[in-house]
Coordinates of C-alpha atoms in Angstrom, one line a residue:
X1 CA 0.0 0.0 0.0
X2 CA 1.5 3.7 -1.0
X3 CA 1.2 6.0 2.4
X4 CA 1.1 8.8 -0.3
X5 CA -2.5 7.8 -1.7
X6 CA -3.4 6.2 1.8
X7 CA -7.3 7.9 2.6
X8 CA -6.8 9.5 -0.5
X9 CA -11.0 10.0 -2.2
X10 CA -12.2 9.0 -5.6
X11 CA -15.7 9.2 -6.8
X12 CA -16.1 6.4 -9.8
X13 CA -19.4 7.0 -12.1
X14 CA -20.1 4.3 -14.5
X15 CA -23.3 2.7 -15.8
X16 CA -22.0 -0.8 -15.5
X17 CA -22.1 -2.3 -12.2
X18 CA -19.4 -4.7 -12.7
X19 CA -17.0 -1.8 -13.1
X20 CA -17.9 0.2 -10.7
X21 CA -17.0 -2.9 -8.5
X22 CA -14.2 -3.6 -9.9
X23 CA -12.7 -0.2 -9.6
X24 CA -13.9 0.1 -6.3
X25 CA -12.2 -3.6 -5.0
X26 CA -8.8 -2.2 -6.7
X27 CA -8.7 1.1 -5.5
X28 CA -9.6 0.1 -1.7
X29 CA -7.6 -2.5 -1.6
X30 CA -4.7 0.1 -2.5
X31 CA -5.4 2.1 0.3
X32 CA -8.0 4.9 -1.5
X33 CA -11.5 5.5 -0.2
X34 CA -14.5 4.9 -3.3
X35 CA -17.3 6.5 -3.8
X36 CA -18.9 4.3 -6.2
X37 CA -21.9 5.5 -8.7
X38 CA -23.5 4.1 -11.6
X39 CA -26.2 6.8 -12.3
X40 CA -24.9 10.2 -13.2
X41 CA -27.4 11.9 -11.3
X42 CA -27.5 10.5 -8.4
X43 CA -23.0 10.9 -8.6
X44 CA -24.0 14.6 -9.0
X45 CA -26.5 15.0 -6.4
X46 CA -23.7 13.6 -4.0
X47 CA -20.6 15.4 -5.2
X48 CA -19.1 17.6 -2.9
X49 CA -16.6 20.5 -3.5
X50 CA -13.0 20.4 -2.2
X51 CA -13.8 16.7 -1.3
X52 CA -12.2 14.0 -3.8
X53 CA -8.9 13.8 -5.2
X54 CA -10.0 12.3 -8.0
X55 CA -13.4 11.7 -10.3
X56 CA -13.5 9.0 -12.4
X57 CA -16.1 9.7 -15.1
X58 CA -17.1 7.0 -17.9
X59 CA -17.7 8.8 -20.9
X60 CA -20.8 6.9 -22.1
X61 CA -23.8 6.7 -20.4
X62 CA -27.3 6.9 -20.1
X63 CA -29.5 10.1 -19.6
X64 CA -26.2 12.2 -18.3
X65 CA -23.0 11.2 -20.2
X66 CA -19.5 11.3 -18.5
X67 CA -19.0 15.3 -20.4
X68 CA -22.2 16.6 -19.0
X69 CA -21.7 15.3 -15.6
X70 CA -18.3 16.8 -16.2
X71 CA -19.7 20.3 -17.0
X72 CA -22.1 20.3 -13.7
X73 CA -19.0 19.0 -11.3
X74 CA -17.6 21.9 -12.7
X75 CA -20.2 24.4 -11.8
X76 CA -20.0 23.2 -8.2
X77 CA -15.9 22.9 -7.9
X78 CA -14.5 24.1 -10.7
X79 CA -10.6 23.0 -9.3
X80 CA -12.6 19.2 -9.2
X81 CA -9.8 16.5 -10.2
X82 CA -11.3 15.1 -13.1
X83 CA -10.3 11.8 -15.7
X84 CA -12.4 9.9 -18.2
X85 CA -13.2 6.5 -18.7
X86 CA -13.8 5.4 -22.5
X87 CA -14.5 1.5 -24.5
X88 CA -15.5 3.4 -27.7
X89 CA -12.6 5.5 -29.5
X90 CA -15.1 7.0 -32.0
X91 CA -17.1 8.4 -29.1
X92 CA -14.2 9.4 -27.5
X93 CA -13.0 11.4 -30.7
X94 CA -17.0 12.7 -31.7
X95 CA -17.3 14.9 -28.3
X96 CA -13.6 15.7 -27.8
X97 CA -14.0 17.7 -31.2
X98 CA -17.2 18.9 -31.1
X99 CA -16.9 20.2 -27.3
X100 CA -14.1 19.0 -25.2
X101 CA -11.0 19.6 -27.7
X102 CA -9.2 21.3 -24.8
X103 CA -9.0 18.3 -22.9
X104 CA -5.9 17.2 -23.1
X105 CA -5.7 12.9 -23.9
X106 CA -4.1 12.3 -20.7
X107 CA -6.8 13.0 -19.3
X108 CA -8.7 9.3 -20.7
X109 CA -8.2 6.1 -19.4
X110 CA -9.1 3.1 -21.7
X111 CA -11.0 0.3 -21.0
X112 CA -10.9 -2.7 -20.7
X113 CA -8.0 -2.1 -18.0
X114 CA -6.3 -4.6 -15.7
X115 CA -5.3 -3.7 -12.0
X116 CA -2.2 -2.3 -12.0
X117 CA -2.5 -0.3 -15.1
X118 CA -5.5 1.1 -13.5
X119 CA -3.8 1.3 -10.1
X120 CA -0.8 3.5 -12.2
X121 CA -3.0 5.5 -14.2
X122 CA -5.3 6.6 -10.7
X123 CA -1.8 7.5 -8.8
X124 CA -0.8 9.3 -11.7
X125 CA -3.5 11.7 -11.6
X126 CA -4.0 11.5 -7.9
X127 CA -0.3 12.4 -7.1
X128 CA 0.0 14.9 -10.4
X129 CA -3.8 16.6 -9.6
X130 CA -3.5 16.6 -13.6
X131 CA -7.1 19.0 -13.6
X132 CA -9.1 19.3 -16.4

């Protein structure tokens, strides 16, 4: 377990249960504390400002995709540590740009993923606070 990311809070929102559960296993077993969501809304009604280091948002969902759950977050805490899930590259590509061409690709994480890329790629933006 890394004492650096030790307590450390990430919000996951995905439609797929399975996910959500398997992000959540991974990251507590390394030590972070998951917040696990797979409806946007209900993600959005529980997001609190200045309280995770990190939201995970899958890109593709239903009724409130991971971009517009992305613009409210941002209307509550607008310094909210923000990444992106995606499966699909041509929706991935579609709303980065029509919309989101400022977000810089670092910012997406691919699935599928195993656990220690996904382990690396959470540290990376947990330790970096690479915001969006």
């Amino acid at each position: 377990m890394n004492e650096k990311i030790k307590g450390k809070r990430v919000m996951v929102v995905d439609d797929e249960s399975d996910l959500t559960l398997f992000f959540s296993m991974t990251l507590e077993y390394q030590g972070f504390v998951v917040d696990a969501f797979n409806d946007s809304r209900n993600a959005l009604s529980s997001f609190k400002p200045d309280y995770y280091d990190l939201v995970v948002l899958d890109i593709k969902m239903p009724g409130m995709d991971g971009f517009e759950l992305y613009k409210e977050i941002q209307k509550i805490d607008n310094k909210a540590n923000v990444c992106f899930l995606t499966a699909s590259e041509l929706y991935y590509e579609e709303f980065r740009e029509k919309e989101y061409n400022a977000l810089d690709k670092n910012l997406f994480i691919r699935k599928p993923i195993g656990n220690d890329e996904l382990i690396k790629e959470i540290n990376r933006f947990v330790e970096n606070k690479e915001v969006v």
